[in-house]
Short mmCIF file of C-alpha atoms in Angstrom, two decimals:
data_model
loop_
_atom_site.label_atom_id
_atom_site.label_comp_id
_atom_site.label_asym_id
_atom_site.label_seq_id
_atom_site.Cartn_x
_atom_site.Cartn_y
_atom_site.Cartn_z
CA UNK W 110 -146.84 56.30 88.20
CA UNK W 111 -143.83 56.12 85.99
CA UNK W 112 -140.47 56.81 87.83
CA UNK W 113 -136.75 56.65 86.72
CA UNK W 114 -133.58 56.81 88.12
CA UNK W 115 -132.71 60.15 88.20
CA UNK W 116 -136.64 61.32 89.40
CA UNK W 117 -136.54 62.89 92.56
CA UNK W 118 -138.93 60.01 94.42
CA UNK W 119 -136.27 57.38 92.90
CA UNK W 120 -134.78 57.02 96.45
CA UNK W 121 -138.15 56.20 98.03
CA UNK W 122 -138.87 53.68 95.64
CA UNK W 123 -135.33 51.93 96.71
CA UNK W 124 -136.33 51.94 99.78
CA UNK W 125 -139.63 50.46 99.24
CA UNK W 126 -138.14 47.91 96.51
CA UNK W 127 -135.80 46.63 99.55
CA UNK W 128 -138.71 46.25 101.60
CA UNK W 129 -140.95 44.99 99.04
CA UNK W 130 -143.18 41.38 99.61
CA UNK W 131 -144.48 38.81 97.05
CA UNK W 132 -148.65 39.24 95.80
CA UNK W 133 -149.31 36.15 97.75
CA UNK W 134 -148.83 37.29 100.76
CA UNK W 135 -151.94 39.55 100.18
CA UNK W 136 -154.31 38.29 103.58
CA UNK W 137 -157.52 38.75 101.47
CA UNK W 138 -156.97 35.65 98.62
CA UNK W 139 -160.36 37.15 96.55
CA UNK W 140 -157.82 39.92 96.39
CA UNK W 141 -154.69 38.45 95.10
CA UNK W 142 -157.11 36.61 92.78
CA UNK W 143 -158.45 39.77 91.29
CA UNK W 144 -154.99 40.80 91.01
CA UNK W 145 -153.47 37.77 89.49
CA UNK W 146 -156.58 38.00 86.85
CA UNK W 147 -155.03 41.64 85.41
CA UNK W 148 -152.14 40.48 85.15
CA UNK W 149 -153.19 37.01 83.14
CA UNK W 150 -156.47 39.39 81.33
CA UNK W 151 -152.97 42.08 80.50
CA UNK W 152 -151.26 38.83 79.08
CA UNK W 153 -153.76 37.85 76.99
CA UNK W 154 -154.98 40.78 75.22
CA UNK W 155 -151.50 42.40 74.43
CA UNK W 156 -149.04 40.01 76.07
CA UNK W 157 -146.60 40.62 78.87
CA UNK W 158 -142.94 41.37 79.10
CA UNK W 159 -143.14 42.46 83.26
CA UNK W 160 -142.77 39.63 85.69
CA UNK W 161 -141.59 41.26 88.83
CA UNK W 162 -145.18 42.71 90.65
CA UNK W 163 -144.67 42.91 94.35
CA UNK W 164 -146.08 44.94 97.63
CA UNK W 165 -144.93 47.75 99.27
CA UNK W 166 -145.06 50.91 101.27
CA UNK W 167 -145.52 53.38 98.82
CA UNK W 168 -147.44 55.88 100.91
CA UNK W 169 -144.50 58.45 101.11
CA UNK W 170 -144.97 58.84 97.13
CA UNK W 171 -148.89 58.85 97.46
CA UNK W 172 -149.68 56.12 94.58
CA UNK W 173 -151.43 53.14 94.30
CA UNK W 174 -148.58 51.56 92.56
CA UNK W 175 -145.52 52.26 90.45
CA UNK W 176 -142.91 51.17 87.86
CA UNK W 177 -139.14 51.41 88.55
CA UNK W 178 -137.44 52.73 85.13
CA UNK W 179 -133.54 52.21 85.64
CA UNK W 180 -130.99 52.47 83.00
CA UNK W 181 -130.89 54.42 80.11
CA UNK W 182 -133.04 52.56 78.08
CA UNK W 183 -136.10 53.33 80.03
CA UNK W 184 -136.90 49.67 80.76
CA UNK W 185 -138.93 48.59 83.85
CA UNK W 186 -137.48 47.01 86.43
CA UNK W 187 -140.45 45.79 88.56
CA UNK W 188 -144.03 47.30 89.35
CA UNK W 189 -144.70 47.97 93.26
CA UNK W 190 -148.45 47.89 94.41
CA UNK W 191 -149.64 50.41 97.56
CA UNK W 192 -149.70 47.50 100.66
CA UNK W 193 -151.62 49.33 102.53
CA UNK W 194 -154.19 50.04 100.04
CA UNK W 195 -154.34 46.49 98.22
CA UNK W 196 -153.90 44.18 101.42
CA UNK W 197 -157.15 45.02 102.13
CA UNK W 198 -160.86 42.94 100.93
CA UNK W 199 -161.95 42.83 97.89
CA UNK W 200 -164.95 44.67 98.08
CA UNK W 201 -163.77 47.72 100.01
CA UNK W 202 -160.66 48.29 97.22
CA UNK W 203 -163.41 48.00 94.72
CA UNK W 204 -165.58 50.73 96.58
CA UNK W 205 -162.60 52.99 97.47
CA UNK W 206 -161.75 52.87 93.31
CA UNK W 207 -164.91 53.71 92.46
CA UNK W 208 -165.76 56.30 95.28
CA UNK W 209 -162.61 58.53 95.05
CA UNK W 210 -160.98 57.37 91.46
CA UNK W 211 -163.55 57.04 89.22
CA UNK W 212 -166.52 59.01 90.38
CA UNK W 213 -164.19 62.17 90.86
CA UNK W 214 -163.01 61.67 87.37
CA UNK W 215 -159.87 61.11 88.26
CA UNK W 216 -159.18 57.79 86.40
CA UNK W 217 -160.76 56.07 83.37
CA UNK W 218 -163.69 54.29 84.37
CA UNK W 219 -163.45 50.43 83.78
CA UNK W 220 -165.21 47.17 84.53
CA UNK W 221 -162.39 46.12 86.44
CA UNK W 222 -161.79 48.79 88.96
CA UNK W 223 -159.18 46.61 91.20
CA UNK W 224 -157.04 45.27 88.42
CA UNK W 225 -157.26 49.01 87.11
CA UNK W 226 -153.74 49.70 89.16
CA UNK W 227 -152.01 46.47 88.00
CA UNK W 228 -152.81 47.35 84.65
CA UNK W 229 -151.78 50.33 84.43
CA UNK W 230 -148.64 49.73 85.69
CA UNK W 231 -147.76 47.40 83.06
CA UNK W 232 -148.69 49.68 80.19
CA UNK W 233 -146.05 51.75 81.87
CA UNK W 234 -143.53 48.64 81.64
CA UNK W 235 -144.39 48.16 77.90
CA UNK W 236 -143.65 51.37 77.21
CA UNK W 237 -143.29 55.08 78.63
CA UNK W 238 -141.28 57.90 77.17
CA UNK W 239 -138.13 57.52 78.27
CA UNK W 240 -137.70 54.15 76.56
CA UNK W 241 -134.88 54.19 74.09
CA UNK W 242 -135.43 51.20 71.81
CA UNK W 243 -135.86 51.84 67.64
CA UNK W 244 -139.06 50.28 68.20
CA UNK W 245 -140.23 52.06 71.47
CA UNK W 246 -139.52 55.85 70.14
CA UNK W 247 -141.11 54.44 67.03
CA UNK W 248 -144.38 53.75 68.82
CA UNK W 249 -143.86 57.09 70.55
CA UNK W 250 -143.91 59.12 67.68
CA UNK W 251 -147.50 57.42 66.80
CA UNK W 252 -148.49 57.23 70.70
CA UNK W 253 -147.64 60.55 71.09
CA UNK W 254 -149.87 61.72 67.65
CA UNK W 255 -153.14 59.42 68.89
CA UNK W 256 -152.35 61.51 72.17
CA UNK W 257 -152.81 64.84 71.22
CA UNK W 258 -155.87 64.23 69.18
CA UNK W 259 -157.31 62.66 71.88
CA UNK W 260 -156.70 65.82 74.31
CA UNK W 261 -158.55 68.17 71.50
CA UNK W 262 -161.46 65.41 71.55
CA UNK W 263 -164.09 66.87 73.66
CA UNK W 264 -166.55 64.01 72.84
CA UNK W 265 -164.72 61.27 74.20
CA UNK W 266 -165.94 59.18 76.82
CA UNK W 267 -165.06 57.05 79.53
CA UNK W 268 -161.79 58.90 80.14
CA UNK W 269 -160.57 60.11 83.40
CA UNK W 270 -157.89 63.81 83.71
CA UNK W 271 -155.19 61.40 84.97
CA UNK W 272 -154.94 60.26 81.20
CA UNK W 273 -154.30 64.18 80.56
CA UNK W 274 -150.75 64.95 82.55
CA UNK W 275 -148.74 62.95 80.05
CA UNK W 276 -147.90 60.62 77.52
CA UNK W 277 -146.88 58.18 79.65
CA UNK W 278 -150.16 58.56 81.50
CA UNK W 279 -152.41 58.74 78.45
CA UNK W 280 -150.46 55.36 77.21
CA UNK W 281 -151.48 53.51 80.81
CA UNK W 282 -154.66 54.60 81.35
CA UNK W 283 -155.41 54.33 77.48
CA UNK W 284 -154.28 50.74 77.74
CA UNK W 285 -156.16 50.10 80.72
CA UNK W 286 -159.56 51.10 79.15
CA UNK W 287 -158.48 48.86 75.97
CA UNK W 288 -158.28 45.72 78.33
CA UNK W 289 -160.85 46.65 81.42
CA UNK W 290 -163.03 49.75 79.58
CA UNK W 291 -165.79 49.95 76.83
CA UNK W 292 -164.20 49.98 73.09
CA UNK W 293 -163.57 53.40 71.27
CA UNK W 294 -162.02 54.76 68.13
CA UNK W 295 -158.71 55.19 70.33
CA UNK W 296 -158.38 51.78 72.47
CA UNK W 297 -158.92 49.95 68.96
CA UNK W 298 -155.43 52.68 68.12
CA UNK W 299 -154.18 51.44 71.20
CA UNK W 300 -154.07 48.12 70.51
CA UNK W 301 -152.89 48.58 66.99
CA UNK W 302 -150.15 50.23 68.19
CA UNK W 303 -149.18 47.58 70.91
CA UNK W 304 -149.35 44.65 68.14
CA UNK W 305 -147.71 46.08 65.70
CA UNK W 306 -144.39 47.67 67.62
CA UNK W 307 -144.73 44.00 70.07
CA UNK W 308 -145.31 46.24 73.22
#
């Protein structure tokens, strides 16, 4: 989820930014591990520019996790993760993914259902459409093309409805199946598009 400033739920995320803990503080370490791997697997397919990923209550906004936009350049200022939902084991984030995210249809399906969040979150931090930057409404303008061609696409596969409410959303989750899913037509776009406008 993608929130700035002036959103309505930007109050709530203060609040859980103040009372925010590091990853590593995670009691499950297998967990924090898997964690720690989408961030380094986000690194080094499309490189990173988001360093601040901590825990918190987030269960007054409903989401997983988050990225604090502040400013008016649309820049991330740190990605929360759900505690409650990722200070759990291993396995039973993996089966809660892949139970009510993925077999719903809700989210893309990936091989990496609990780095899915983290990942998704830093798409957002790369870029989302209230970024200001020559480069980042440059990327929009193509983002938002790939995006619309992709909602007309009744073929695709692979792709959750989350993808569908947004841009912003189609960016994340696109970039999430690009790193995590099975190769198509529009992750190869994707990554294009990261690469060439340094995302």
């Amino acid at each position: 989820m993608n929130i700035n400033q002036n959103s309505g739920n930007s109050a709530k995320v203060q609040v859980a930014l103040n009372g925010s803990r590091p990853l590593s503080t995670i009691k499950d370490k297998s967990t924090y591990n898997e964690i720690f791997r989408g961030i380094s697997r986000f690194h080094s397919v499309l490189g990173i520019r988001e360093r601040s990923v901590r825990l918190a209550d987030l269960d007054s906004m409903g989401a997983l996790g988050v990225t604090f936009i502040s400013g008016h350049d649309g820049k991330s200022t740190g990605i929360l993760l759900n505690q409650r939902f990722f200070d759990r084991k291993k396995q039973t984030i993996i089966n809660d993914i892949k139970k009510n995210q993925y077999d719903s249809g809700f989210k893309n399906r990936t091989n990496a259902p609990l780095q899915h969040t983290v990942t998704h979150e830093l798409a957002h931090a790369t870029w989302n459409a209230s970024m200001k930057s020559t480069k980042a409404k440059a990327a929009g303008i193509e983002i938002t093309k790939l995006y619309h061609v992709w909602r007309k696409d009744k073929k695709k596969k692979g792709y959750g409805r989350y993808g569908e409410s947004s841009v912003s959303e189609f960016w994340a989750e696109a970039v999430t199946k690009t790193i995590h899913g099975t190769p198509d037509k529009y992750t190869r776009v994707i990554k294009r598009i990261a690469r060439k406008y340094k995302l």
